[in-house]
Structures are given as structure tokens and as C-alpha cells.
CSV table of C-alpha atoms in Angstrom, one decimal:
chain,number,residue,atom,x,y,z
X,1,UNK,CA,-3.1,-55.4,118.0
X,2,UNK,CA,-2.2,-51.8,118.8
X,3,UNK,CA,0.7,-52.0,116.1
X,4,UNK,CA,-2.0,-53.3,113.5
X,5,UNK,CA,-4.4,-50.4,114.4
X,6,UNK,CA,-1.5,-47.8,114.2
X,7,UNK,CA,-0.5,-49.5,110.8
X,8,UNK,CA,-4.2,-49.2,109.5
X,9,UNK,CA,-4.2,-45.6,110.8
X,10,UNK,CA,-1.2,-44.6,108.8
X,11,UNK,CA,-2.3,-46.4,105.7
X,12,UNK,CA,-5.8,-44.6,105.8
X,13,UNK,CA,-3.9,-41.1,106.5
X,14,UNK,CA,-1.6,-41.7,103.4
X,15,UNK,CA,-4.6,-42.8,101.4
X,16,UNK,CA,-6.4,-39.6,102.3
X,17,UNK,CA,-3.4,-37.5,101.6
X,18,UNK,CA,-2.8,-38.9,98.4
X,19,UNK,CA,-6.5,-38.2,97.3
X,20,UNK,CA,-6.1,-34.6,98.6
X,21,UNK,CA,-3.0,-34.2,96.5
X,22,UNK,CA,-4.7,-35.8,93.4
X,23,UNK,CA,-7.6,-33.5,93.8
X,24,UNK,CA,-5.2,-30.3,94.2
X,25,UNK,CA,-3.4,-31.5,91.1
X,26,UNK,CA,-6.7,-31.8,89.2
X,27,UNK,CA,-7.8,-28.5,90.1
X,28,UNK,CA,-4.4,-26.7,89.3
X,29,UNK,CA,-4.4,-28.5,85.9
X,30,UNK,CA,-8.0,-27.1,85.3
X,31,UNK,CA,-7.1,-23.6,86.4
X,32,UNK,CA,-3.9,-23.9,84.3
X,33,UNK,CA,-5.8,-24.7,81.2
X,34,UNK,CA,-8.4,-22.0,81.8
X,35,UNK,CA,-5.5,-19.3,82.1
X,36,UNK,CA,-3.9,-20.8,79.1
X,37,UNK,CA,-7.0,-20.3,77.2
X,38,UNK,CA,-7.3,-16.7,78.2
X,39,UNK,CA,-3.6,-16.0,77.4
X,40,UNK,CA,-3.9,-17.7,73.8
X,41,UNK,CA,-7.1,-15.7,73.2
X,42,UNK,CA,-5.3,-12.5,74.0
X,43,UNK,CA,-2.1,-13.3,72.1
X,44,UNK,CA,-4.0,-14.4,68.9
X,45,UNK,CA,-4.6,-10.6,67.6
X,46,UNK,CA,-1.0,-9.5,68.4
X,47,UNK,CA,0.9,-8.4,65.4
X,48,UNK,CA,4.6,-9.4,65.9
X,49,UNK,CA,5.6,-6.5,63.9
X,50,UNK,CA,4.2,-4.1,66.5
X,51,UNK,CA,6.3,-5.8,69.3
X,52,UNK,CA,9.5,-4.1,70.3
X,53,UNK,CA,12.7,-6.2,70.1
X,54,UNK,CA,12.7,-6.9,74.0
X,55,UNK,CA,9.2,-8.0,73.8
X,56,UNK,CA,9.7,-10.4,71.0
X,57,UNK,CA,12.7,-11.7,73.0
X,58,UNK,CA,10.7,-12.3,76.0
X,59,UNK,CA,7.9,-14.1,74.1
X,60,UNK,CA,10.5,-16.3,72.5
X,61,UNK,CA,12.0,-16.9,76.0
X,62,UNK,CA,8.8,-17.8,77.6
X,63,UNK,CA,7.6,-20.0,74.7
X,64,UNK,CA,10.8,-21.9,74.7
X,65,UNK,CA,10.8,-22.4,78.6
X,66,UNK,CA,7.1,-23.7,78.3
X,67,UNK,CA,8.0,-25.9,75.7
X,68,UNK,CA,11.1,-27.4,77.5
X,69,UNK,CA,9.0,-27.8,80.6
X,70,UNK,CA,6.3,-29.5,78.6
X,71,UNK,CA,8.7,-32.2,77.6
X,72,UNK,CA,10.1,-32.6,81.1
X,73,UNK,CA,13.3,-30.7,80.6
X,74,UNK,CA,14.4,-28.4,83.5
X,75,UNK,CA,15.2,-24.9,82.6
X,76,UNK,CA,18.7,-24.2,81.4
X,77,UNK,CA,20.7,-21.6,83.3
X,78,UNK,CA,23.0,-21.2,80.2
X,79,UNK,CA,20.0,-20.4,78.0
X,80,UNK,CA,18.6,-18.1,80.6
X,81,UNK,CA,21.8,-16.2,81.0
X,82,UNK,CA,22.3,-16.1,77.1
X,83,UNK,CA,18.8,-14.7,76.7
X,84,UNK,CA,19.4,-12.1,79.3
X,85,UNK,CA,22.6,-11.2,77.5
X,86,UNK,CA,20.8,-10.9,74.1
X,87,UNK,CA,18.2,-8.6,75.7
X,88,UNK,CA,20.8,-6.3,77.0
X,89,UNK,CA,22.6,-6.4,73.6
X,90,UNK,CA,19.4,-5.3,72.0
X,91,UNK,CA,19.0,-2.3,74.3
X,92,UNK,CA,22.5,-1.2,73.3
X,93,UNK,CA,22.0,-1.5,69.6
X,94,UNK,CA,21.8,1.6,67.3
X,95,UNK,CA,18.3,2.1,65.7
X,96,UNK,CA,19.1,0.4,62.4
X,97,UNK,CA,20.7,-2.6,64.2
X,98,UNK,CA,17.7,-2.8,66.5
X,99,UNK,CA,15.4,-2.9,63.6
X,100,UNK,CA,17.2,-5.6,62.0
X,101,UNK,CA,17.3,-7.7,65.2
X,102,UNK,CA,13.6,-7.0,65.7
X,103,UNK,CA,13.0,-8.3,62.2
X,104,UNK,CA,15.0,-11.4,62.8
X,105,UNK,CA,13.1,-12.0,66.1
X,106,UNK,CA,9.8,-11.3,64.4
X,107,UNK,CA,10.7,-14.1,61.6
X,108,UNK,CA,11.8,-16.4,64.4
X,109,UNK,CA,8.5,-15.9,66.4
X,110,UNK,CA,6.3,-16.2,63.3
X,111,UNK,CA,8.2,-19.4,62.4
X,112,UNK,CA,7.5,-20.9,65.8
X,113,UNK,CA,3.9,-19.8,65.7
X,114,UNK,CA,3.6,-21.5,62.4
X,115,UNK,CA,5.1,-24.6,63.6
X,116,UNK,CA,2.9,-24.7,66.7
X,117,UNK,CA,-0.2,-24.2,64.6
X,118,UNK,CA,0.5,-27.4,62.8
């Protein structure tokens, strides 16, 4: 009899904990949606031509990371290291090369934004 009461108590504790975890997950999801909405509203008026090469690179990195996580992929250490190297490379470029790289990144960002809007 004591064993059964203990099993019932454990079962109820697990149920309560599970409900609490689900409620936390729901609140976090709602909060994340609200934050995303604010971020998207803030990003909409940005002109990619006005962003620095490092800003463009960072936007692309973050967007790719979000996309990977959204489909259940873990972040890639190789991609992260490569992106950091590219950021360092941009800083070391001459003005003309930096402009060319910025144009390339801007086109890539615009392409990705256009794909996302479809």
C-alpha cells in the first residue's frame, strides 16, 4: 500500500512537472514570436547598401544560423570558423576590395531576403 501511494505521488509529481515545462515552453514561444516581430519590423526599413561589410556578413551569419536551427540542424563549427575568418579577411581588404566584397554580400543578402519573402 505504501508502495502504491509512493508510485501515485511520483506519477502526479511528473505530471505536474510536465505541465509546468509545457507552460514555460508556451510562454517562451510567445515571447520569441513577439521579439521576432519587433526585430523584423526594425529590419524592414534597412537599406543593405548602407550596411558595412562586417554588418552584412553578420546578418547573413545570423540568418543562416536561425535557418539551420529552425530545421533542426546543429550549428556547424566549421561554418562558424569560416565566417569568422571571412570577417577578418574583410577587415584586412583594401578599400576597393572591401567595396567589391560588400557588393557581393549585399547581393547575397538581397537574394536571401527575396527568397524568404516568397
